[in-house]
mmCIF file of C-alpha atoms in Angstrom:
data_model
loop_
_atom_site.group_PDB
_atom_site.id
_atom_site.type_symbol
_atom_site.label_atom_id
_atom_site.label_comp_id
_atom_site.label_asym_id
_atom_site.label_seq_id
_atom_site.Cartn_x
_atom_site.Cartn_y
_atom_site.Cartn_z
ATOM 1 C CA MET Q 1 -72.631 -62.923 122.193
ATOM 2 C CA ARG Q 2 -69.548 -61.472 120.538
ATOM 3 C CA ILE Q 3 -66.629 -62.435 118.357
ATOM 4 C CA PHE Q 4 -63.112 -63.368 119.446
ATOM 5 C CA LYS Q 5 -59.657 -62.959 117.938
ATOM 6 C CA GLU Q 6 -59.244 -66.742 117.668
ATOM 7 C CA ASP Q 7 -62.479 -67.213 115.699
ATOM 8 C CA ARG Q 8 -62.623 -68.737 112.228
ATOM 9 C CA ILE Q 9 -64.526 -66.089 110.278
ATOM 10 C CA LEU Q 10 -66.064 -66.720 106.864
ATOM 11 C CA ILE Q 11 -66.650 -63.707 104.620
ATOM 12 C CA ALA Q 12 -69.087 -64.788 101.909
ATOM 13 C CA GLY Q 13 -68.501 -62.426 99.007
ATOM 14 C CA SER Q 14 -64.868 -61.871 99.997
ATOM 15 C CA GLU Q 15 -63.842 -60.881 96.454
ATOM 16 C CA GLY Q 16 -66.336 -58.030 96.167
ATOM 17 C CA MET Q 17 -65.922 -54.405 97.200
ATOM 18 C CA VAL Q 18 -67.667 -54.936 100.558
ATOM 19 C CA GLY Q 19 -66.017 -58.263 101.344
ATOM 20 C CA ARG Q 20 -62.508 -56.955 100.682
ATOM 21 C CA SER Q 21 -63.136 -53.932 102.886
ATOM 22 C CA ILE Q 22 -64.447 -56.114 105.737
ATOM 23 C CA ARG Q 23 -61.376 -58.323 105.470
ATOM 24 C CA ARG Q 24 -59.056 -55.289 105.665
ATOM 25 C CA ALA Q 25 -60.934 -53.996 108.707
ATOM 26 C CA LEU Q 26 -60.811 -57.355 110.496
ATOM 27 C CA LEU Q 27 -57.068 -57.701 109.908
ATOM 28 C CA LYS Q 28 -56.520 -54.141 111.133
ATOM 29 C CA LYS Q 29 -58.181 -55.096 114.426
ATOM 30 C CA ASP Q 30 -56.044 -58.263 114.741
ATOM 31 C CA TYR Q 31 -58.693 -60.801 113.776
ATOM 32 C CA GLY Q 32 -57.365 -63.689 111.699
ATOM 33 C CA GLU Q 33 -53.972 -65.338 112.072
ATOM 34 C CA LYS Q 34 -52.437 -62.523 114.108
ATOM 35 C CA GLY Q 35 -55.052 -63.109 116.794
ATOM 36 C CA GLY Q 36 -54.834 -66.892 116.573
ATOM 37 C CA GLY Q 37 -57.862 -67.272 114.323
ATOM 38 C CA GLN Q 38 -58.486 -67.380 110.592
ATOM 39 C CA ILE Q 39 -60.365 -65.316 108.008
ATOM 40 C CA LEU Q 40 -61.813 -67.476 105.258
ATOM 41 C CA GLY Q 41 -62.825 -66.333 101.807
ATOM 42 C CA ILE Q 42 -64.329 -68.376 99.002
ATOM 43 C CA SER Q 43 -64.061 -67.457 95.339
ATOM 44 C CA ARG Q 44 -66.847 -68.212 92.880
ATOM 45 C CA LYS Q 45 -64.577 -70.777 91.235
ATOM 46 C CA GLN Q 46 -64.090 -72.557 94.540
ATOM 47 C CA LEU Q 47 -67.756 -72.626 95.587
ATOM 48 C CA ASP Q 48 -71.052 -71.840 93.874
ATOM 49 C CA LEU Q 49 -73.043 -70.250 96.700
ATOM 50 C CA SER Q 50 -76.278 -70.733 94.770
ATOM 51 C CA ASP Q 51 -75.782 -74.531 94.823
ATOM 52 C CA GLN Q 52 -77.394 -75.918 97.980
ATOM 53 C CA LYS Q 53 -75.469 -79.207 97.957
ATOM 54 C CA GLU Q 54 -72.089 -77.549 97.407
ATOM 55 C CA VAL Q 55 -72.647 -75.100 100.257
ATOM 56 C CA GLN Q 56 -73.843 -77.872 102.567
ATOM 57 C CA ASN Q 57 -70.758 -79.963 101.818
ATOM 58 C CA TRP Q 58 -68.481 -76.983 102.424
ATOM 59 C CA PHE Q 59 -69.952 -76.387 105.897
ATOM 60 C CA LYS Q 60 -69.671 -80.112 106.670
ATOM 61 C CA LYS Q 61 -65.943 -79.993 105.948
ATOM 62 C CA ASN Q 62 -65.120 -76.583 107.437
ATOM 63 C CA LYS Q 63 -65.671 -75.557 111.048
ATOM 64 C CA VAL Q 64 -66.663 -71.891 111.156
ATOM 65 C CA ASP Q 65 -67.424 -69.694 114.184
ATOM 66 C CA VAL Q 66 -68.642 -66.518 112.496
ATOM 67 C CA VAL Q 67 -70.222 -65.915 109.077
ATOM 68 C CA ILE Q 68 -70.516 -62.507 107.398
ATOM 69 C CA ILE Q 69 -72.753 -62.500 104.319
ATOM 70 C CA ALA Q 70 -71.614 -59.853 101.843
ATOM 71 C CA ALA Q 71 -72.351 -62.041 98.819
ATOM 72 C CA ALA Q 72 -75.194 -60.943 96.541
ATOM 73 C CA LYS Q 73 -76.153 -60.225 92.964
ATOM 74 C CA VAL Q 74 -76.287 -56.420 92.809
ATOM 75 C CA GLY Q 75 -76.812 -53.753 90.162
ATOM 76 C CA GLY Q 76 -78.260 -50.359 89.327
ATOM 77 C CA ILE Q 77 -81.714 -49.364 88.058
ATOM 78 C CA LEU Q 78 -81.152 -50.669 84.519
ATOM 79 C CA ALA Q 79 -79.932 -54.097 85.648
ATOM 80 C CA ASN Q 80 -82.724 -54.462 88.222
ATOM 81 C CA LYS Q 81 -85.390 -53.566 85.672
ATOM 82 C CA SER Q 82 -83.912 -55.836 82.995
ATOM 83 C CA TYR Q 83 -83.272 -58.975 85.064
ATOM 84 C CA PRO Q 84 -85.795 -59.145 87.948
ATOM 85 C CA THR Q 85 -85.939 -62.963 87.836
ATOM 86 C CA GLU Q 86 -82.177 -63.318 88.260
ATOM 87 C CA PHE Q 87 -82.064 -60.745 91.062
ATOM 88 C CA LEU Q 88 -84.772 -62.587 92.973
ATOM 89 C CA LEU Q 89 -83.697 -66.183 92.358
ATOM 90 C CA GLU Q 90 -79.935 -65.803 92.732
ATOM 91 C CA ASN Q 91 -80.113 -63.752 95.906
ATOM 92 C CA LEU Q 92 -82.651 -66.087 97.515
ATOM 93 C CA LYS Q 93 -80.470 -69.112 96.733
ATOM 94 C CA ILE Q 94 -77.222 -67.530 97.953
ATOM 95 C CA GLN Q 95 -78.532 -66.193 101.248
ATOM 96 C CA ASN Q 96 -80.769 -69.164 102.088
ATOM 97 C CA ASN Q 97 -77.927 -71.625 101.514
ATOM 98 C CA LEU Q 98 -75.547 -69.633 103.703
ATOM 99 C CA ILE Q 99 -77.973 -68.818 106.524
ATOM 100 C CA GLU Q 100 -79.546 -72.281 106.799
ATOM 101 C CA ASN Q 101 -76.241 -74.147 106.698
ATOM 102 C CA SER Q 102 -74.677 -71.747 109.195
ATOM 103 C CA TRP Q 103 -77.509 -72.584 111.576
ATOM 104 C CA ARG Q 104 -77.441 -76.325 110.944
ATOM 105 C CA PHE Q 105 -73.662 -76.657 111.279
ATOM 106 C CA GLY Q 106 -73.194 -74.744 114.519
ATOM 107 C CA VAL Q 107 -71.983 -71.288 113.480
ATOM 108 C CA ARG Q 108 -71.998 -69.112 116.622
ATOM 109 C CA ARG Q 109 -72.674 -65.690 115.067
ATOM 110 C CA LEU Q 110 -73.967 -64.628 111.668
ATOM 111 C CA LEU Q 111 -74.286 -61.161 110.176
ATOM 112 C CA PHE Q 112 -76.373 -60.655 107.039
ATOM 113 C CA LEU Q 113 -75.981 -57.513 104.944
ATOM 114 C CA GLY Q 114 -79.172 -56.201 103.382
ATOM 115 C CA SER Q 115 -79.921 -52.897 101.670
ATOM 116 C CA SER Q 116 -81.916 -49.728 102.277
ATOM 117 C CA CYS Q 117 -84.069 -50.611 99.244
ATOM 118 C CA ILE Q 118 -86.015 -52.996 101.515
ATOM 119 C CA TYR Q 119 -88.029 -50.022 102.766
ATOM 120 C CA PRO Q 120 -91.245 -48.711 101.140
ATOM 121 C CA LYS Q 121 -90.934 -46.260 98.255
ATOM 122 C CA PHE Q 122 -92.793 -43.485 100.062
ATOM 123 C CA SER Q 123 -91.616 -44.058 103.635
ATOM 124 C CA SER Q 124 -91.717 -41.233 106.120
ATOM 125 C CA GLN Q 125 -88.267 -39.676 106.375
ATOM 126 C CA PRO Q 126 -85.862 -40.455 107.883
ATOM 127 C CA ILE Q 127 -86.648 -44.170 107.574
ATOM 128 C CA LYS Q 128 -86.829 -46.099 110.840
ATOM 129 C CA GLU Q 129 -86.229 -49.848 111.030
ATOM 130 C CA GLU Q 130 -89.857 -50.404 112.037
ATOM 131 C CA PHE Q 131 -91.138 -48.960 108.717
ATOM 132 C CA LEU Q 132 -90.319 -52.235 106.956
ATOM 133 C CA LEU Q 133 -93.336 -53.727 105.089
ATOM 134 C CA SER Q 134 -95.533 -50.738 105.959
ATOM 135 C CA SER Q 135 -96.353 -49.999 102.278
ATOM 136 C CA GLN Q 136 -95.327 -50.752 98.672
ATOM 137 C CA LEU Q 137 -91.751 -51.063 97.416
ATOM 138 C CA GLU Q 138 -90.053 -49.165 94.595
ATOM 139 C CA GLU Q 139 -90.906 -51.137 91.431
ATOM 140 C CA SER Q 140 -87.537 -50.731 89.690
ATOM 141 C CA ASN Q 141 -85.662 -52.867 92.267
ATOM 142 C CA GLN Q 142 -88.552 -54.787 93.826
ATOM 143 C CA SER Q 143 -87.112 -58.261 93.154
ATOM 144 C CA TYR Q 144 -83.809 -57.461 94.842
ATOM 145 C CA ALA Q 145 -85.607 -55.854 97.785
ATOM 146 C CA ILE Q 146 -87.928 -58.845 98.276
ATOM 147 C CA ALA Q 147 -84.951 -61.203 98.343
ATOM 148 C CA LYS Q 148 -83.197 -59.068 100.944
ATOM 149 C CA ILE Q 149 -86.341 -58.846 103.074
ATOM 150 C CA ALA Q 150 -86.594 -62.641 102.972
ATOM 151 C CA GLY Q 151 -82.987 -62.888 104.170
ATOM 152 C CA LEU Q 152 -83.364 -60.607 107.144
ATOM 153 C CA LYS Q 153 -86.690 -62.228 108.080
ATOM 154 C CA LEU Q 154 -85.039 -65.660 107.984
ATOM 155 C CA CYS Q 155 -82.351 -64.345 110.329
ATOM 156 C CA GLU Q 156 -85.012 -62.905 112.638
ATOM 157 C CA SER Q 157 -87.029 -66.137 112.614
ATOM 158 C CA LEU Q 158 -84.015 -68.316 113.440
ATOM 159 C CA ASN Q 159 -83.004 -65.904 116.197
ATOM 160 C CA LYS Q 160 -86.456 -65.892 117.815
ATOM 161 C CA GLN Q 161 -87.402 -69.548 117.304
ATOM 162 C CA TYR Q 162 -84.073 -71.353 117.709
ATOM 163 C CA LYS Q 163 -81.913 -68.753 119.514
ATOM 164 C CA PHE Q 164 -79.528 -68.717 116.560
ATOM 165 C CA ASP Q 165 -77.438 -65.566 116.845
ATOM 166 C CA ALA Q 166 -78.222 -64.021 113.457
ATOM 167 C CA ILE Q 167 -78.301 -60.242 113.006
ATOM 168 C CA SER Q 168 -78.650 -57.972 109.968
ATOM 169 C CA LEU Q 169 -77.403 -54.546 108.904
ATOM 170 C CA MET Q 170 -79.177 -52.406 106.299
ATOM 171 C CA PRO Q 171 -76.641 -50.051 104.704
ATOM 172 C CA THR Q 172 -77.565 -47.096 102.556
ATOM 173 C CA ASN Q 173 -76.029 -46.646 99.065
ATOM 174 C CA LEU Q 174 -72.445 -47.907 99.119
ATOM 175 C CA TYR Q 175 -69.397 -46.760 97.172
ATOM 176 C CA GLY Q 176 -65.630 -46.885 97.437
ATOM 177 C CA GLU Q 177 -62.422 -48.438 96.202
ATOM 178 C CA GLY Q 178 -63.028 -51.526 94.077
ATOM 179 C CA ASP Q 179 -66.537 -50.520 93.035
ATOM 180 C CA ASN Q 180 -68.303 -51.965 89.976
ATOM 181 C CA TYR Q 181 -68.062 -49.773 86.843
ATOM 182 C CA HIS Q 182 -69.906 -52.057 84.428
ATOM 183 C CA ASP Q 183 -72.106 -50.146 81.967
ATOM 184 C CA GLU Q 184 -75.280 -52.045 82.902
ATOM 185 C CA ASP Q 185 -74.677 -53.264 86.452
ATOM 186 C CA SER Q 186 -73.124 -50.264 88.194
ATOM 187 C CA HIS Q 187 -74.817 -48.009 90.716
ATOM 188 C CA VAL Q 188 -75.192 -44.267 90.319
ATOM 189 C CA LEU Q 189 -71.921 -43.036 91.846
ATOM 190 C CA PRO Q 190 -69.469 -45.319 89.977
ATOM 191 C CA ALA Q 191 -71.541 -44.770 86.828
ATOM 192 C CA LEU Q 192 -71.088 -40.993 87.168
ATOM 193 C CA ILE Q 193 -67.349 -41.348 87.833
ATOM 194 C CA LYS Q 194 -66.883 -43.454 84.720
ATOM 195 C CA ARG Q 195 -69.080 -41.197 82.578
ATOM 196 C CA PHE Q 196 -67.445 -37.906 83.563
ATOM 197 C CA HIS Q 197 -63.926 -39.313 83.324
ATOM 198 C CA LYS Q 198 -64.628 -40.536 79.793
ATOM 199 C CA ALA Q 199 -66.237 -37.201 78.885
ATOM 200 C CA LYS Q 200 -63.161 -35.303 80.073
ATOM 201 C CA LYS Q 201 -60.758 -37.667 78.313
ATOM 202 C CA ASP Q 202 -62.727 -37.444 75.032
ATOM 203 C CA SER Q 203 -63.341 -33.674 75.367
ATOM 204 C CA LEU Q 204 -67.118 -34.114 75.152
ATOM 205 C CA ARG Q 205 -69.185 -30.944 75.326
ATOM 206 C CA GLU Q 206 -71.992 -32.525 77.328
ATOM 207 C CA VAL Q 207 -72.860 -35.528 79.485
ATOM 208 C CA LYS Q 208 -76.321 -37.044 79.677
ATOM 209 C CA CYS Q 209 -77.578 -38.289 83.055
ATOM 210 C CA TRP Q 210 -80.719 -40.270 83.884
ATOM 211 C CA GLY Q 211 -83.892 -38.716 85.320
ATOM 212 C CA THR Q 212 -84.500 -35.255 86.698
ATOM 213 C CA GLY Q 213 -81.663 -35.251 89.212
ATOM 214 C CA SER Q 214 -84.126 -34.347 91.975
ATOM 215 C CA PRO Q 215 -84.115 -37.515 94.151
ATOM 216 C CA PHE Q 216 -82.203 -37.342 97.424
ATOM 217 C CA ARG Q 217 -79.718 -40.045 98.344
ATOM 218 C CA GLU Q 218 -77.139 -40.702 101.038
ATOM 219 C CA PHE Q 219 -73.884 -42.497 100.317
ATOM 220 C CA LEU Q 220 -71.812 -44.576 102.718
ATOM 221 C CA HIS Q 221 -68.167 -45.349 102.057
ATOM 222 C CA VAL Q 222 -67.547 -49.081 102.120
ATOM 223 C CA ASP Q 223 -64.838 -48.713 104.782
ATOM 224 C CA ASP Q 224 -67.398 -47.136 107.110
ATOM 225 C CA LEU Q 225 -69.697 -50.098 106.521
ATOM 226 C CA ALA Q 226 -66.850 -52.516 107.318
ATOM 227 C CA ASP Q 227 -66.271 -50.644 110.555
ATOM 228 C CA ALA Q 228 -70.001 -50.912 111.371
ATOM 229 C CA VAL Q 229 -69.952 -54.660 110.667
ATOM 230 C CA ILE Q 230 -67.198 -55.258 113.204
ATOM 231 C CA PHE Q 231 -68.833 -52.891 115.701
ATOM 232 C CA ALA Q 232 -72.130 -54.813 115.442
ATOM 233 C CA LEU Q 233 -70.417 -58.194 115.824
ATOM 234 C CA GLU Q 234 -68.515 -56.979 118.880
ATOM 235 C CA GLN Q 235 -71.233 -54.942 120.586
ATOM 236 C CA TRP Q 236 -74.737 -56.008 119.519
ATOM 237 C CA ASP Q 237 -76.380 -58.811 121.523
ATOM 238 C CA THR Q 238 -80.029 -59.491 120.663
ATOM 239 C CA PHE Q 239 -80.326 -61.768 123.718
ATOM 240 C CA SER Q 240 -79.373 -59.003 126.150
ATOM 241 C CA GLU Q 241 -81.894 -56.948 128.103
ATOM 242 C CA ASN Q 242 -80.181 -53.875 126.654
ATOM 243 C CA SER Q 243 -80.589 -55.027 123.042
ATOM 244 C CA PRO Q 244 -81.786 -52.147 120.811
ATOM 245 C CA LYS Q 245 -85.541 -51.799 120.401
ATOM 246 C CA ASP Q 246 -87.899 -49.845 118.159
ATOM 247 C CA SER Q 247 -90.216 -47.066 119.383
ATOM 248 C CA ASN Q 248 -92.826 -49.689 120.381
ATOM 249 C CA GLY Q 249 -90.386 -51.575 122.574
ATOM 250 C CA ASN Q 250 -89.920 -54.484 120.169
ATOM 251 C CA ILE Q 251 -86.447 -56.032 119.818
ATOM 252 C CA LEU Q 252 -84.731 -55.048 116.570
ATOM 253 C CA TYR Q 253 -83.061 -57.761 114.517
ATOM 254 C CA TRP Q 254 -81.808 -55.412 111.785
ATOM 255 C CA LEU Q 255 -80.220 -51.980 112.109
ATOM 256 C CA ASN Q 256 -79.780 -49.142 109.625
ATOM 257 C CA VAL Q 257 -76.272 -48.012 108.667
ATOM 258 C CA GLY Q 258 -75.932 -44.594 107.070
ATOM 259 C CA THR Q 259 -74.451 -41.116 107.407
ATOM 260 C CA LYS Q 260 -75.495 -37.626 108.428
ATOM 261 C CA GLU Q 261 -75.204 -36.418 104.823
ATOM 262 C CA GLU Q 262 -77.780 -36.462 102.044
ATOM 263 C CA ILE Q 263 -77.500 -35.042 98.535
ATOM 264 C CA THR Q 264 -79.611 -34.762 95.372
ATOM 265 C CA ILE Q 265 -78.496 -36.769 92.348
ATOM 266 C CA LYS Q 266 -78.030 -33.455 90.524
ATOM 267 C CA GLU Q 267 -75.731 -32.142 93.274
ATOM 268 C CA LEU Q 268 -73.896 -35.448 93.241
ATOM 269 C CA ALA Q 269 -73.305 -35.196 89.488
ATOM 270 C CA TYR Q 270 -71.863 -31.693 89.834
ATOM 271 C CA THR Q 271 -69.672 -32.800 92.761
ATOM 272 C CA VAL Q 272 -68.275 -35.748 90.777
ATOM 273 C CA SER Q 273 -67.695 -33.604 87.674
ATOM 274 C CA LYS Q 274 -65.861 -31.004 89.774
ATOM 275 C CA ILE Q 275 -63.591 -33.603 91.411
ATOM 276 C CA ILE Q 276 -62.794 -35.130 88.010
ATOM 277 C CA GLY Q 277 -62.322 -31.722 86.404
ATOM 278 C CA TYR Q 278 -64.986 -32.015 83.692
ATOM 279 C CA GLU Q 279 -66.210 -28.573 82.611
ATOM 280 C CA GLY Q 280 -68.834 -29.457 79.992
ATOM 281 C CA LYS Q 281 -72.625 -29.297 80.227
ATOM 282 C CA ILE Q 282 -74.788 -31.801 82.117
ATOM 283 C CA ILE Q 283 -78.057 -32.784 80.408
ATOM 284 C CA TRP Q 284 -80.857 -34.568 82.292
ATOM 285 C CA ASP Q 285 -82.842 -37.205 80.408
ATOM 286 C CA LYS Q 286 -86.262 -36.901 82.050
ATOM 287 C CA THR Q 287 -87.630 -39.872 80.080
ATOM 288 C CA LYS Q 288 -85.534 -42.138 82.334
ATOM 289 C CA PRO Q 289 -86.738 -43.193 85.839
ATOM 290 C CA ASP Q 290 -85.745 -41.391 89.014
ATOM 291 C CA GLY Q 291 -86.416 -44.263 91.405
ATOM 292 C CA THR Q 292 -87.421 -43.546 94.998
ATOM 293 C CA PRO Q 293 -87.727 -39.761 95.560
ATOM 294 C CA ARG Q 294 -85.913 -39.790 98.891
ATOM 295 C CA LYS Q 295 -84.218 -42.495 100.927
ATOM 296 C CA LYS Q 296 -82.695 -41.147 104.157
ATOM 297 C CA LEU Q 297 -82.110 -43.741 106.828
ATOM 298 C CA ASP Q 298 -82.733 -43.047 110.489
ATOM 299 C CA ILE Q 299 -79.438 -44.110 112.078
ATOM 300 C CA SER Q 300 -80.276 -43.049 115.633
ATOM 301 C CA VAL Q 301 -80.303 -46.609 117.030
ATOM 302 C CA LEU Q 302 -76.775 -47.461 115.887
ATOM 303 C CA LYS Q 303 -75.596 -43.977 116.888
ATOM 304 C CA LYS Q 304 -77.013 -44.475 120.391
ATOM 305 C CA MET Q 305 -75.019 -47.708 120.594
ATOM 306 C CA GLY Q 306 -71.854 -45.683 119.880
ATOM 307 C CA TRP Q 307 -71.203 -45.958 116.136
ATOM 308 C CA GLU Q 308 -71.029 -43.174 113.502
ATOM 309 C CA ALA Q 309 -69.651 -42.932 109.956
ATOM 310 C CA LYS Q 310 -66.332 -41.085 109.660
ATOM 311 C CA ILE Q 311 -65.654 -40.545 105.921
ATOM 312 C CA CYS Q 312 -67.275 -37.438 104.401
ATOM 313 C CA LEU Q 313 -68.720 -37.796 100.898
ATOM 314 C CA GLU Q 314 -66.356 -35.474 99.015
ATOM 315 C CA LYS Q 315 -63.233 -37.083 100.482
ATOM 316 C CA GLY Q 316 -64.708 -40.500 99.825
ATOM 317 C CA ILE Q 317 -65.375 -39.666 96.169
ATOM 318 C CA GLU Q 318 -61.819 -38.356 95.787
ATOM 319 C CA ARG Q 319 -60.460 -41.636 97.156
ATOM 320 C CA THR Q 320 -62.772 -43.655 94.921
ATOM 321 C CA PHE Q 321 -61.840 -41.717 91.778
ATOM 322 C CA LYS Q 322 -58.131 -42.102 92.562
ATOM 323 C CA SER Q 323 -58.665 -45.857 92.919
ATOM 324 C CA TYR Q 324 -60.576 -45.947 89.619
ATOM 325 C CA ILE Q 325 -57.715 -44.229 87.760
ATOM 326 C CA GLU Q 326 -55.198 -46.604 89.336
ATOM 327 C CA SER Q 327 -57.247 -49.609 88.219
ATOM 328 C CA LEU Q 328 -57.400 -48.248 84.656
ATOM 329 C CA GLU Q 329 -53.638 -47.707 84.605
ATOM 330 C CA SER Q 330 -53.047 -51.194 86.010
ATOM 331 C CA HIS Q 331 -55.310 -52.710 83.342
ATOM 332 C CA THR Q 332 -53.427 -50.820 80.615
ATOM 333 C CA LEU Q 333 -50.072 -52.077 81.901
ATOM 334 C CA ARG Q 334 -51.320 -55.691 81.992
ATOM 335 C CA ASN Q 335 -52.456 -55.438 78.390
#
């Protein structure tokens, strides 16, 4: 199956960094009103996605052809460690409500966005899709990972049992314009941008960063993910004989989305500080957790299908920092 220009497409999580990027990408390719269809977004004020009855009533009233699930409770290491109950409960409620009601009310295609944290802490590298559930998860974000695994497994089950066209993408670490810079909830890259910008502005002699700086990570610009979302919706058919399969010949119901690049957290910190122009000292607080030592996704399946990321990390960070400064200036003008 595929999507059409005249489709009514719901982006759940349309106000977040990922949702806004997906909307921009869809409009750029003439989905929505220009193509005779419609792109729907729902704010948190309009609909509580964690409320089963509210979501059910919304689907009863609104005919939707395609659903893209970019809605989730997300955060960095500190937030995941501090609020595991909320990360598990809220994500389970949001995704279950959306996936089940999409199935029950005749949605034609559904795409669920997961996360690379679903894979075991000590996976062989690079991480293939089939490594899921092969060993233990990273403890610091276990609750979030379990919720995401439940979501993709629900999509797989509905696909296999009821022929409901539900697919999932597992992106690596995301960043980009409109990222979250909250002190407790942000991920590593926006946290570094905020920290080094403040250090430069306040003429601080040193900046303290968590852990040893030794873990390897890859970072995907959110606009590349949006491009992959549309590519998957247009090109990936799990009911086709040519549907992607793992090395054992089993049909894949989730695909990795990542880049060719990988970088240590220490190298990332120096790259961010250089782009921002901070010239002080970087101190590593080794009493703080590192998280998973390495998390490089195997993206060969999606690459074989014809998709690759286009935005290199340094250029992406420059764009993200520029957007961060613009948002600060806009906030200052409003106040």
